[in-house]
XYZ file of C-alpha atoms in Angstrom:
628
model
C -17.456 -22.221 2.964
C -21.618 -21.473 1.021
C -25.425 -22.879 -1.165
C -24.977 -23.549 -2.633
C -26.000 -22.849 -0.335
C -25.488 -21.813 0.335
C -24.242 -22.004 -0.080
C -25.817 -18.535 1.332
C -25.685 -20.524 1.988
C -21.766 -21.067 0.762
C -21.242 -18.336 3.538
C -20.420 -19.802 4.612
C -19.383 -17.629 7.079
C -15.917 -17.618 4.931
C -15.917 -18.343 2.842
C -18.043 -17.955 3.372
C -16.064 -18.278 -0.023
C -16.184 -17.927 -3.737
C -15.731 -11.740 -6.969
C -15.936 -9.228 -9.050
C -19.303 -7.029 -10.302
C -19.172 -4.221 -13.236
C -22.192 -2.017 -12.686
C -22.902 1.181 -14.129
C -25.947 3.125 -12.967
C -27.249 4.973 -16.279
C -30.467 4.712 -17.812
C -31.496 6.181 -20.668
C -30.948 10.053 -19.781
C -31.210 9.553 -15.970
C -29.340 12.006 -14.280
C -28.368 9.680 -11.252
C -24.494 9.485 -10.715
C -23.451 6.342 -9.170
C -19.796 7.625 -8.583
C -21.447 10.490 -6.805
C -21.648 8.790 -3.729
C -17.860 7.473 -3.997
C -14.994 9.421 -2.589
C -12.267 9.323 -5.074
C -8.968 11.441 -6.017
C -11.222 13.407 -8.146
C -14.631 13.335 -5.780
C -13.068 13.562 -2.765
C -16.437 14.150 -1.159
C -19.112 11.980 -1.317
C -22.602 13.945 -2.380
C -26.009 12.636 -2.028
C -27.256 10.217 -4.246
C -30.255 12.172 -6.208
C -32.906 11.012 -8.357
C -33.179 10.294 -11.867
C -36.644 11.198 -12.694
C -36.400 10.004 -16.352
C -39.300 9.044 -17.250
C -40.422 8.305 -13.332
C -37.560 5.806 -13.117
C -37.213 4.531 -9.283
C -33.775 3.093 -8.266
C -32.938 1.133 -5.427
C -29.291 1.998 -3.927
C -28.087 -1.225 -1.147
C -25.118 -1.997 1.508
C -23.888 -5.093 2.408
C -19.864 -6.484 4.178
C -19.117 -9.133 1.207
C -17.704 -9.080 -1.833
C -19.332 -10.905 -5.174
C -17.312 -14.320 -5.492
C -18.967 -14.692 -9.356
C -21.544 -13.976 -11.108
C -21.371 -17.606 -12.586
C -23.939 -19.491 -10.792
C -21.756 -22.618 -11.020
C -18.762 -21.062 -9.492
C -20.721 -18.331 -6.872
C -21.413 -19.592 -3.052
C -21.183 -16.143 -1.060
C -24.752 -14.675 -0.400
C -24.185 -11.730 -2.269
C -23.935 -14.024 -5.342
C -26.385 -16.401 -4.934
C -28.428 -13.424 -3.719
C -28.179 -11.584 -6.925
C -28.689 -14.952 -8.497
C -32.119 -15.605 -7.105
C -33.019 -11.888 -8.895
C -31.091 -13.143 -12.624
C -32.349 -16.651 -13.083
C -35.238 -18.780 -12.612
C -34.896 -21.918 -10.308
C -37.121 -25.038 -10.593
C -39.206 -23.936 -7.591
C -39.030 -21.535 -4.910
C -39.655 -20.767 -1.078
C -43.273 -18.921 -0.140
C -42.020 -15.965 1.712
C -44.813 -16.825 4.792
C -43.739 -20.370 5.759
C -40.825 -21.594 3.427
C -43.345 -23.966 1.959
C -42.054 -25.094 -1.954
C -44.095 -22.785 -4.450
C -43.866 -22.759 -8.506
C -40.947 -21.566 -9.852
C -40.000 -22.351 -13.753
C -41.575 -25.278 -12.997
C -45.524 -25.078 -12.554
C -46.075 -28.854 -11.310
C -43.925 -32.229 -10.458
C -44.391 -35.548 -9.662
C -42.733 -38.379 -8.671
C -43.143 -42.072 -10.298
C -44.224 -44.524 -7.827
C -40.905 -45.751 -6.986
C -39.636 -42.265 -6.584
C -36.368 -43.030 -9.111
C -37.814 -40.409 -11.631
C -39.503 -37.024 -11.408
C -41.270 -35.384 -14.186
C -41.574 -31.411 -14.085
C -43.894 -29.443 -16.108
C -41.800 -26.145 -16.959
C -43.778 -23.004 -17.392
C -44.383 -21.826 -21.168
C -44.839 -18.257 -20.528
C -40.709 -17.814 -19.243
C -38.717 -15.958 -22.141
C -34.832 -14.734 -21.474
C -33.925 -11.292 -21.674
C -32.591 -11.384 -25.232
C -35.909 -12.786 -26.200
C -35.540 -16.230 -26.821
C -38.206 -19.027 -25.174
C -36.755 -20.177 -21.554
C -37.752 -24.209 -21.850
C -37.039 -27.495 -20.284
C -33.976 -27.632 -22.471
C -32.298 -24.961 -20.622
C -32.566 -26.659 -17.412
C -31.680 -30.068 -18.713
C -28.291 -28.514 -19.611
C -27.786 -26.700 -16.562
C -28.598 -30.082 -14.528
C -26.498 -32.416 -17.028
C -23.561 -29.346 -17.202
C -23.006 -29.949 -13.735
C -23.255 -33.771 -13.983
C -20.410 -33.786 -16.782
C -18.161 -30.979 -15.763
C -16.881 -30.358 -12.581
C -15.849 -27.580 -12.707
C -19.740 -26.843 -13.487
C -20.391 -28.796 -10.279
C -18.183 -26.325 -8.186
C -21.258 -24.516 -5.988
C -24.282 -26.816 -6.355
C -22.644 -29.982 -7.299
C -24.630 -32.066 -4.668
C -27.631 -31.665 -5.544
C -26.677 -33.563 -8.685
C -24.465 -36.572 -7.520
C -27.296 -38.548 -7.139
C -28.680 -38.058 -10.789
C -28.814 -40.699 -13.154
C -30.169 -39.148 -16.377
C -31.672 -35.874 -17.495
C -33.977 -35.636 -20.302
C -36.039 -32.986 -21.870
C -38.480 -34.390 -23.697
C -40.334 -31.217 -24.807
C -40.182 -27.661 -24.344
C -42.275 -28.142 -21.165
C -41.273 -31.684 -19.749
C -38.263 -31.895 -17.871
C -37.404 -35.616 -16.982
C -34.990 -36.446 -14.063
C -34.112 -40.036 -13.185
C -32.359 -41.240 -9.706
C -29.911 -43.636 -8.918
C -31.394 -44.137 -5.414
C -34.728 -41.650 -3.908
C -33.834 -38.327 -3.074
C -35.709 -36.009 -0.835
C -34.469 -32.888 -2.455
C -36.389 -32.928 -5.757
C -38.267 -29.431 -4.590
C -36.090 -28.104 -3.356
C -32.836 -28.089 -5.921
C -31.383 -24.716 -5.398
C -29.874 -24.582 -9.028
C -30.673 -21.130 -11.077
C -31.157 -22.333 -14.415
C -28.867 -20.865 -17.287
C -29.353 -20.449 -20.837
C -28.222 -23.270 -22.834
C -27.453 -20.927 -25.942
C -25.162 -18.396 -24.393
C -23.561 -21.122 -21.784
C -22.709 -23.852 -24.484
C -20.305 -22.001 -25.995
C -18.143 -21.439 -22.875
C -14.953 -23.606 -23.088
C -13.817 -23.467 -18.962
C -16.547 -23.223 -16.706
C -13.957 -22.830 -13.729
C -12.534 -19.730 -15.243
C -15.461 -18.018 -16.753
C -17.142 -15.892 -14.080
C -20.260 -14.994 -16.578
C -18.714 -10.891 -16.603
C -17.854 -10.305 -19.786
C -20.593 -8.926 -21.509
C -23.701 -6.973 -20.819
C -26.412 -7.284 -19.797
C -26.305 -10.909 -18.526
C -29.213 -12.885 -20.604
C -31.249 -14.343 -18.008
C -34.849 -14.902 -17.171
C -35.520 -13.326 -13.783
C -37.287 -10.796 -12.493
C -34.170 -8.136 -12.606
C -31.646 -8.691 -15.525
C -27.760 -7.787 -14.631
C -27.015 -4.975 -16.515
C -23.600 -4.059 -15.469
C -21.025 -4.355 -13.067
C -17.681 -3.142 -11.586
C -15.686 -4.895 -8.824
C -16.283 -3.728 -5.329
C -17.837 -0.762 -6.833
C -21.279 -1.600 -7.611
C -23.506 -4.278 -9.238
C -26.628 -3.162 -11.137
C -29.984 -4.869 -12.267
C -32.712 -3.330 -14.061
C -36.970 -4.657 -13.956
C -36.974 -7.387 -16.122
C -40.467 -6.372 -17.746
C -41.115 -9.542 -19.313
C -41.486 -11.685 -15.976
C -43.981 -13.919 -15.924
C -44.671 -12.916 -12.507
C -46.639 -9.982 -12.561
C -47.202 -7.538 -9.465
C -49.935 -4.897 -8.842
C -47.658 -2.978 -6.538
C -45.132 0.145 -7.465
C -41.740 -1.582 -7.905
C -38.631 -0.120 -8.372
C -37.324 -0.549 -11.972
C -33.485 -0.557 -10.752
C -31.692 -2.203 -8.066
C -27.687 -0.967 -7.366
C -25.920 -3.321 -5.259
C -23.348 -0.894 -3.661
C -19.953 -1.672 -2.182
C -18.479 0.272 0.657
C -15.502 -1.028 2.254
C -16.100 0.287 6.014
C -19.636 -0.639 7.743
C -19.598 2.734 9.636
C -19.200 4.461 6.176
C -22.517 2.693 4.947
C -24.297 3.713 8.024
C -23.483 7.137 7.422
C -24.588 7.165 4.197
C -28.304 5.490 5.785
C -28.513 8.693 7.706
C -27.263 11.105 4.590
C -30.482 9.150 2.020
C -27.092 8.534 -0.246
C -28.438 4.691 0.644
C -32.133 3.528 1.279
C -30.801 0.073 2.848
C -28.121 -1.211 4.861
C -27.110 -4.616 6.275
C -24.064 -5.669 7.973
C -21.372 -8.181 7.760
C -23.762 -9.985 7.976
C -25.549 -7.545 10.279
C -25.308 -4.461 12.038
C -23.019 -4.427 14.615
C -24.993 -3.582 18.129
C -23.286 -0.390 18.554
C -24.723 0.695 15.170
C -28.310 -0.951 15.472
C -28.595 1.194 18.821
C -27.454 4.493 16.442
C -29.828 3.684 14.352
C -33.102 3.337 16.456
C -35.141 6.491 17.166
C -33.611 7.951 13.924
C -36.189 10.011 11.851
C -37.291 8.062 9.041
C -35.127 5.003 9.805
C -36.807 1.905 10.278
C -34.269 -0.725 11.983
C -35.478 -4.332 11.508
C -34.793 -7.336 13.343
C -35.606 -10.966 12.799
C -34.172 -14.278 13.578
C -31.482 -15.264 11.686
C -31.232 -18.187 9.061
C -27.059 -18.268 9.935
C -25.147 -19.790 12.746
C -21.651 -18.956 13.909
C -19.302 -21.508 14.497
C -15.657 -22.066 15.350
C -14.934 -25.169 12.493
C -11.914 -27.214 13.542
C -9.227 -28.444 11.045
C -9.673 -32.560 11.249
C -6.565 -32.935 8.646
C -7.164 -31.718 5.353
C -7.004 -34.364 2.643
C -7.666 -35.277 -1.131
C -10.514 -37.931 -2.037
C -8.114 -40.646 -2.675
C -7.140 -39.667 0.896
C -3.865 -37.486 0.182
C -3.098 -35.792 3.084
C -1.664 -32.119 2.718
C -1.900 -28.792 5.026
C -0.625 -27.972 7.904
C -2.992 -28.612 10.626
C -2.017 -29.468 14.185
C -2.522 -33.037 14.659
C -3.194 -32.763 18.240
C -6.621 -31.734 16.700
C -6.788 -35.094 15.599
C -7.856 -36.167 19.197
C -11.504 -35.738 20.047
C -10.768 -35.127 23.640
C -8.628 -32.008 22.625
C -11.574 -30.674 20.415
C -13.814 -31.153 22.991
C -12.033 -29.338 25.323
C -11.610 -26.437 23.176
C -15.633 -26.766 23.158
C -16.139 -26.765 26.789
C -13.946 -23.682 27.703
C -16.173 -21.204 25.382
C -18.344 -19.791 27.127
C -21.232 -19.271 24.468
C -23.617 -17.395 26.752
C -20.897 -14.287 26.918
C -20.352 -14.182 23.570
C -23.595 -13.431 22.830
C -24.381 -11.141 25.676
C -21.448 -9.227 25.020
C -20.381 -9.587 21.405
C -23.643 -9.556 20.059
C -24.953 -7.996 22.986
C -28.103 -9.878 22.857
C -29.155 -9.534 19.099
C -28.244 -13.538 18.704
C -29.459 -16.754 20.213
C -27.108 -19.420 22.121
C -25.261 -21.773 20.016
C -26.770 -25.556 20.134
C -26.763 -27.491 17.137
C -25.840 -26.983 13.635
C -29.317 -25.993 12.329
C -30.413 -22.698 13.547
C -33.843 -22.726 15.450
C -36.011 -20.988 12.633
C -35.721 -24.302 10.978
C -37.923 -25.763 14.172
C -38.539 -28.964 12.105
C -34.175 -29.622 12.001
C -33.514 -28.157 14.806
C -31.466 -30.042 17.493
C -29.948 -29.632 20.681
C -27.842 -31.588 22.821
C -29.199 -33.386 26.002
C -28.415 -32.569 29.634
C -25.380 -35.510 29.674
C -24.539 -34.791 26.257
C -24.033 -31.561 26.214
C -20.812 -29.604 26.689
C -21.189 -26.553 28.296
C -18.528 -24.257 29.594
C -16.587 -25.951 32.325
C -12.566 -25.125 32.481
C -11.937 -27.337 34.856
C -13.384 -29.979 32.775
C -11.465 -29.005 29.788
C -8.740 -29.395 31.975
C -9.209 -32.945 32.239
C -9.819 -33.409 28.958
C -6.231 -32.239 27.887
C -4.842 -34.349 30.644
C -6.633 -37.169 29.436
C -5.398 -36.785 25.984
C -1.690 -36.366 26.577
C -1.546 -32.709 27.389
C -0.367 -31.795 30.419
C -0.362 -29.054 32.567
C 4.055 -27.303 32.763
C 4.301 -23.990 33.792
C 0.893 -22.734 32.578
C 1.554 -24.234 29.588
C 0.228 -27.297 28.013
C 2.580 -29.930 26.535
C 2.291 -32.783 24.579
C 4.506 -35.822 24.834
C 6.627 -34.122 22.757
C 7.709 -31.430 24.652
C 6.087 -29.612 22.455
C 3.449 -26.439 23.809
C 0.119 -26.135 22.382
C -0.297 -23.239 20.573
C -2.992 -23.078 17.784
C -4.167 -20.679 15.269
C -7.277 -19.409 13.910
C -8.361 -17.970 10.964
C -10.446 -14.898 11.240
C -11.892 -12.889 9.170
C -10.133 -9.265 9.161
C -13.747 -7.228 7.716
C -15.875 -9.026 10.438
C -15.986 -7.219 14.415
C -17.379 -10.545 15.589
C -14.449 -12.620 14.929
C -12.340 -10.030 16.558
C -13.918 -9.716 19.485
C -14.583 -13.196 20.151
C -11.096 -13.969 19.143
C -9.913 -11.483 22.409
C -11.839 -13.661 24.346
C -10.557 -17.100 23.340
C -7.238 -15.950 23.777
C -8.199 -15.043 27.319
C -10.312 -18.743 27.909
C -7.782 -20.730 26.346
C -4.983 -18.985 27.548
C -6.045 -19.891 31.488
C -5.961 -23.811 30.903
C -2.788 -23.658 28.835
C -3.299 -23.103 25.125
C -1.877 -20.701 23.359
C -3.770 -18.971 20.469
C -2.467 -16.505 17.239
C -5.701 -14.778 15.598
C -4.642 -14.334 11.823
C -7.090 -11.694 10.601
C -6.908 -11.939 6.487
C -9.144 -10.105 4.421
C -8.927 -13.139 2.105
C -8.693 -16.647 4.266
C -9.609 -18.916 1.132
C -6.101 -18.723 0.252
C -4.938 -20.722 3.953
C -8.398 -22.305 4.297
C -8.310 -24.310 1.053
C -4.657 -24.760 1.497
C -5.672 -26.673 4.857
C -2.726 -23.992 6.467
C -4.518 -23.319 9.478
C -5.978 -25.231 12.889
C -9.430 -23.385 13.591
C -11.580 -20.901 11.370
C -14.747 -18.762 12.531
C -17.092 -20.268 10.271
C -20.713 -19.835 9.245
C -23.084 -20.612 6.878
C -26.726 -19.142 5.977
C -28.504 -22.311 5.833
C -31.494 -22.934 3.365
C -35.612 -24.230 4.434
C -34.218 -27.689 3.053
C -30.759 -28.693 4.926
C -29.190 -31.020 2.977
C -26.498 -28.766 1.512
C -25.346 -27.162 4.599
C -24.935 -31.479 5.436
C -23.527 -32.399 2.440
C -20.519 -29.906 2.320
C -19.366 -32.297 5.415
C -19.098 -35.128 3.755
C -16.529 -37.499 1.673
C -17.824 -36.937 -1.555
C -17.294 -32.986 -0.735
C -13.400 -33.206 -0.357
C -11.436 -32.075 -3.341
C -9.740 -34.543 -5.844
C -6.542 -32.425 -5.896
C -4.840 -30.878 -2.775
C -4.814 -26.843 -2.394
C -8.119 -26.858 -5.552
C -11.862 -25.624 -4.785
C -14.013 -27.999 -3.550
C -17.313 -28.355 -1.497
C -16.161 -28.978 1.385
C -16.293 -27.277 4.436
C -13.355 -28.352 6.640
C -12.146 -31.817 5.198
C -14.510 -33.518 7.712
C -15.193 -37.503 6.339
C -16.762 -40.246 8.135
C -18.442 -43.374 7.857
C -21.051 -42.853 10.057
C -21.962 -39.106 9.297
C -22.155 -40.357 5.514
C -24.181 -43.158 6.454
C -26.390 -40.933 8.256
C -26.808 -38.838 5.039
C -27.551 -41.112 2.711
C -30.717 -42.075 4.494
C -32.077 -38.480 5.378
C -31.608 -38.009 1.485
C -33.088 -40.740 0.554
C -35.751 -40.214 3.236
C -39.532 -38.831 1.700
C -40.986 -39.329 5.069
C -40.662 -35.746 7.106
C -40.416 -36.859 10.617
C -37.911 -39.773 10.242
C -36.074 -37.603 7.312
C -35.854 -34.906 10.370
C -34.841 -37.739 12.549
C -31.534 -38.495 10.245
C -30.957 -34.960 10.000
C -30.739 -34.164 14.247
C -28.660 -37.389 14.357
C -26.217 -35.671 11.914
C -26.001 -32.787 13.987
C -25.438 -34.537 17.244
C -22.436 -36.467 15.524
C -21.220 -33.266 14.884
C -21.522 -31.838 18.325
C -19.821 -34.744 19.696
C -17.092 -35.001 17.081
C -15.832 -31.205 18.035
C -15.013 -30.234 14.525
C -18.129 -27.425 14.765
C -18.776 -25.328 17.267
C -21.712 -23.423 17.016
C -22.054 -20.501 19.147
C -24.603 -18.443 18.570
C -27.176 -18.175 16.205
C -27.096 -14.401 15.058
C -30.186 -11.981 14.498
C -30.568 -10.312 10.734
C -29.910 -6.869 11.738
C -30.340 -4.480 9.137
C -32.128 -1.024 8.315
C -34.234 1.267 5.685
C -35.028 4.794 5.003
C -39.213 4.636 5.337
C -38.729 7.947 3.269
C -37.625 6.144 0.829
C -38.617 2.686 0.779
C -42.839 2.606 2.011
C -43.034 -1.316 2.373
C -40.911 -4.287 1.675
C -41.156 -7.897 2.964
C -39.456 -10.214 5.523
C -39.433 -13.768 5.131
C -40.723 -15.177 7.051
C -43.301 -12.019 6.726
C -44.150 -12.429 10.343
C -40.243 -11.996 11.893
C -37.809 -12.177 9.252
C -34.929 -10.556 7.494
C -35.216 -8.487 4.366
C -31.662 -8.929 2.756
C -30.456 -12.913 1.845
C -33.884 -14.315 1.979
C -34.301 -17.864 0.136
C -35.931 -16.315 -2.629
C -36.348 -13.293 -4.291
C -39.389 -11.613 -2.274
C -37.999 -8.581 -0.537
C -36.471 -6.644 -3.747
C -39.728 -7.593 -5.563
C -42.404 -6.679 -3.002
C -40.260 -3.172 -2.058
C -42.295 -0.337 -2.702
C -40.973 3.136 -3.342
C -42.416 5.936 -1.869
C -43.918 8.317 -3.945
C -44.513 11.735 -4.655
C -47.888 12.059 -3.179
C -46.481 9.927 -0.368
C -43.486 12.320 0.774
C -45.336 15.266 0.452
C -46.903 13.792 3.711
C -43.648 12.585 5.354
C -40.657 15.098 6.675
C -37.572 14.757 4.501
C -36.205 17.501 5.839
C -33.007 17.234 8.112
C -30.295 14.907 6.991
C -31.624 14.130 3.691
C -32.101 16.009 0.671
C -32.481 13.350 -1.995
C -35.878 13.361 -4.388
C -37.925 10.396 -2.606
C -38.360 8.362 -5.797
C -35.063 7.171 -5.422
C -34.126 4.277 -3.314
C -30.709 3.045 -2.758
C -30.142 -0.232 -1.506
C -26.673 -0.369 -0.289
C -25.204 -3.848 -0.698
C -21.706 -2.907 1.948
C -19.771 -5.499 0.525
C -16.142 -5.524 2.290
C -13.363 -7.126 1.230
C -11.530 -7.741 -2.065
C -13.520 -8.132 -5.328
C -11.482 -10.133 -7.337
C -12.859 -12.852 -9.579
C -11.073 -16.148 -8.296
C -12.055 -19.597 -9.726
C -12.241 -21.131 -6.378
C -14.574 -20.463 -3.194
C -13.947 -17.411 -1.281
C -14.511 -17.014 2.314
C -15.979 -13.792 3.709
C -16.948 -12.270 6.548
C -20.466 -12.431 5.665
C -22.773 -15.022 4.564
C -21.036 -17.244 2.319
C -23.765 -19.218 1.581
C -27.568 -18.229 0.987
C-alpha cells in the first residue's frame, strides 16, 4: 500500500493507499484562470489555459491518475503526496539526481559514533519556514520523537523510527539520534521534517490532514498555497530556499486533476497542460499518439515501480487476531505457487504494456542493480500450466468437471481486487481469467475506484499491487513484516498484505542492522527470494515511466537518473526545480502555431490524478504509485 515510501513509495500500487488538495491558481493580479480548463455546468467547454504575465510570472500546469491521500506527511503514502511533500518540506538528506548517491539536505554533515548506536547531524543554519521563523534541529527532533510517541504520527514513515531509542536536540544545529541496535538507514530516513510550532498544537494526528489553512508553513523549495480536492493543488517559489539556482524557474507549480487519462492527453496536445504522466504512465496506445507530435517531447526511462499480483496470506491483528475474509486455500503455498506458474509474465508485458516494461523477477526493480535479484534456473517459476496443475493436485485440489475442488466439495473460485482507474489491471485481469480459468480456477475481477475500503478490511483473496520503491529498500521490506500489521482489525496500518514470518523478519533485522554494502545487499536478495518462494508477491513486470512535455513550453527539465530516468515521482525534488520555462526570446524561434495558442511563459504541469479525493485517515490504494 506506499514510502513511505513509499511509500511512493506507499503506492503502493493501491494503495497504493492513503486525499484531498484545495488549490487556487491566483497571484497577485494574474489573469490565469485555473477553472478555465475545467468543464463544468457553467464552463461547459474547456478553453486554453493562458498566461498570467503579471509581473513575468511563469506557472507550471501538471497531470497525473492519483488522487492526494493527505497533505499530512504523517498520514500521506500515495506518490502524489509524498511527491508534493518532497517540494513542501525539507528532509534530513536527499538523493543526487545522477546516481542516487545521499547528498545534504537540512542536514549539511553526519556521523556515526564508533559503535554506530548514535548519530550526530549538523542541521543547516541558513533553512527558515515560510512564515519566517528559523527551521532548526528542534523541528526535526519533534517530527522524529512525534512519530516515536504517537502512532497515529507513525502512520506513513513509522519504520524508520521503531528502532530509535532517543532523540535529542541539543542546539539549533545538532540533532542527536541514539539506536537501540545499528541501523543502516541513518541517510537515508525519508521523513519531511515539520514545524514544531504549527504541528504541536494539533490534538489528532490521524484526523488532521494538514488542509485547513493556507499557505502550508513549510521550508521547501515550493510552499503549498492552496488546494481543492481532485481539482487542483498549487505551490508557489519558495524565495527564501537555501538552495539557490542560476537557471529560469517557474515561480508556480499547479498540480491538476483530471479524472480520464485520454482527457489529459488532449489537453497535452491543446498547451491547456505542459506535462502529462499516466496512472502511473501513459498507456502504449497514448505514448504512440504522442510521438512525432509537434512540440511534444515523449520521455521514457526505466521505472523505479514493479507490478505485482499480492496474495491475501490471512489478514490478522498484532496480537494475532484473525479477521477478513480471505480464502484459506491461499493458506497453502502449493496453491500460491500455482497461481504463480500459470501467468505468463512475458505476455503481459508484450501485450499489456506492449513492450514499455521489463519482465517481472524479484521484488526490487532492476534500476536498483545493487538489490536487485532474480530467481535461479531450479528456483524459478515460470509459466508452466501443466505444472500448476500438479501443484493443485498436490495440495488437495482436484481436477471435476473443469473445475477445481477442494476436499470440501467446494470449487475454487477467487477474487481480485483491481483497481477500476488503472487499464493495466483490466487487461491483465482478462487474461487471468482466461489462464486460470483452463486449469480450473475461477476468478471475479472487482474493479473499485476505492479498494482501501476491502483491502484493509482483509475482504478480498488477491490485489494488483505495486509500489515505487526508494534508492534505499528497506521500506518497501519493512511494510512485509510483523511489526507492520495493525493493532486493531479493519484500522490503517503499514502493512502491505498481512504477510509475517520468522524468517523474513529475521532476515530484516540483519540487512538493517547491516553497514557493510555487499552483505547488507546480500540480506536484502535473500528477502526477496523468500518472497518469490512464499507466493504472496508476484511481480510481473517492472513498468517504464512513460510520460510527456510540451518543449514549447517547458525548454529543459531533468530525469533522475539524468542519464535514463523519469521526470514525475523522482526521489527528490530535482525535476520541478531544474524545469526551465521557455521564454519569450525562445518561442519567437519555435512554431506555436497549430494546436496551441497559449502565451509560452506559461507551463502547466498536469498532475491527472483519478479517482476520489477524499481526505480519509487511513491509507488509500490507487491506481498509481502509492508509494514514492
Amino acid at each position: 500500500m506506499a514510502t513511505k515510501a513509499q511509500r511512493d513509495t506507499h503506492d503502493q500500487h493501491h494503495r497504493t493507499n492513503r486525499s484531498g488538495v484545495r488549490v487556487l491558481l491566483a497571484a497577485g493580479a494574474a489573469a490565469f484562470s485555473l477553472t478555465a480548463a475545467l468543464a463544468t455546468p457553467l464552463n461547459p467547454t474547456p478553453h486554453e489555459a493562458k498566461a498570467a504575465d503579471d509581473g513575468g510570472k511563469k506557472v507550471l500546469t501538471v497531470a497525473l491518475a492519483q488522487s492526494v491521500d493527505s497533505l499530512s506527511p504523517f498520514l500521506a503514502s500515495r506518490l502524489v503526496s509524498t511527491s508534493i511533500h518532497r517540494l513542501m518540506y525539507e528532509y534530513l538528506t536527499n538523493y543526487d539526481p545522477k546516481d542516487n548517491h545521499v547528498v545534504a539536505g537540512f542536514a549539511t554533515k553526519w556521523k556515526p559514533s564508533a559503535d554506530k548506536l548514535t548519530w550526530t547531524y549538523t542541521i543547516r543554519s541558513n533553512s527558515t519556514w515560510s512564515d519566517g521563523q528559523k527551521a532548526t534541529a528542534h523541528d526535526a527532533a519533534f517530527t522524529f520523537n512525534k512519530m516515536m510517541t504517537d502512532d497515529a504520527a507513525a502512520t506513513a514513515n513509522g519504520s524508520f523510527v521503531t528502532n530509535f531509542e532517543k532523540v535529542t536536540a541539543p542546539s539549533d544545529t545538532q540533532l542527536v539520534i541514539k539506536l537501540k541496535k545499528p541501523q543502516a538507514t541513518m541517510t537515508a530516513l525519508d521523513v519531511p521534517i515539520v514545524p514544531e510550532h504549527v504541528w504541536k498544537d494539533v490534538k489528532d494526528y490521524s484526523k488532521f490532514n494538514n488542509d485547513e489553512k493556507f499557505p502550508i508553513v513549510g521550508n521547501g523549495p515550493f510552499t503549498l498555497t492552496d488546494y481543492k480536492t481532485d481539482q487542483y493543488v498549487k505551490l508557489k517559489r519558495n524565495p527564501d530556499f537555501w538552495r539557490k539556482s542560476d537557471k529560469p524557474q517557474f515561480d508556480d507549480i499547479v498540480f491538476k486533476t483530471y479524472k480520464d487519462q485520454d482527457a489529459a492527453v488532449a489537453a497535452l496536445r491543446k498547451g491547456e497542460v505542459s506535462f502529462v504522466a499516466g496512472s502511473p504512465a501513459l498507456t502504449p496506445a497514448q505514448a504512440a499518439s504522442l510521438k512525432g507530435e509537434k512540440n511534444i517531447k515523449v520521455n521514457e526511462g526505466p521505472g523505479r515501480r514493479f507490478y505485482a499480483i499480492a496474495t491475501n496470506p490471512g489478514a490478522q491483528t498484532k496480537d494475532g487476531k484473525k479477521f477478513g475474509d480471505g480464502n484459506p486455500a491461499l493458506l497453502n503455498q502449493k496453491v500460491r505457487q500455482a497461481l504463480f506458474r500459470s501467468v505468463d509474465t512475458k505476455t503481459i508485458v508484450d501485450r499489456v504494456f506492449q513492450g514499455h516494461a521489463v519482465q517481472g523477477e524479484g521484488y526490487i526493480p532492476p534500476r536498483f542493480k545493487d538489490y536487485f535479484w532474480s530467481p535461479s534456473d531450479s528456483q524459478k517459476l515460470s509459466y508452466d500450466p501443466d505444472a500448476a496443475g500438479k501443484l493443485l493436485d498436490e495440495a488437495g485440489y482436484k481436477l471435476k468437471d473443469g473445475k477445481r475442488v477442494g476436499k470440501d466439495g467446494k470449487a475454487l473460485d477467487l477474487r481480485i481486487l483491481c483497481h477500476a482507474t488503472d487499464p493495466n489491471d483490466k487487461a491483465v485481469g482478462k487474461y487471468l481469467k482466461e489462464w486460470w480459468g483452463k486449469i480450473g480456477i475461477g476468478l471475479k475481477v472487482d474493479c473499485l475506484d476505492d479498494v482501501s475500503v476491502p483491502w484493509y478490511a482483509g475482504e478480498y483473496d488477491l490485489a494488483f499491487d505495486g509500489w515505487s520503491v526508494n534508492p534505499d529498500p528497506d521500506f518497501v521490506l519493512g511494510i512485509h513484516t510483523c511489526a507492520a500489521l495493525p493493532t486493531k482489525a479493519k484500522e490503517t496500518a503499514t502493512t502491505d498484505n498481512f504477510i509475517c514470518d520468522k524468517k523474513f523478519d529475521g532476515l530484516y533485522a540483519k540487512q538493517l542492522a547491516e553497514y557493510d554494502p555487499a552483505k547488507r545487499a546480500d540480506y536484502v536478495k535473500q528477502m526477496e527470494s523468500w518472497l518469490y518462494d512464499s507466493g504472496y508477491m508476484n511481480v510481473m513486470a517492472y513498468p517504464n515511466a512513460v510520460e510527456a512535455y510540451r518543449t514549447d513550453q517547458i525548454k529543459s527539465i531533468e530525469t533522475m537518473p539524468t542519464a535514463a530516468g523519469n521526470i514525475y515521482g523522482q526521489d527528490g525534488y530535482w525535476s520541478w526545480w531544474s524545469a526551465e520555462p521557455v521564454s519569450s526570446s525562445d518561442s519567437g524561434s519555435s512554431d506555436s502555431s497549430g494546436s496551441t495558442g497559449v502565451v509560452i511563459a506559461i507551463v502547466v504541469v498536469a498532475l491527472v490524478v483519478i479517482g476520489g479525493g477524499i481526505l480519509f485517515t487511513r491509507r488509500r490504494r490507487t491506481t498509481a504509485d502509492e508509494r514514492e
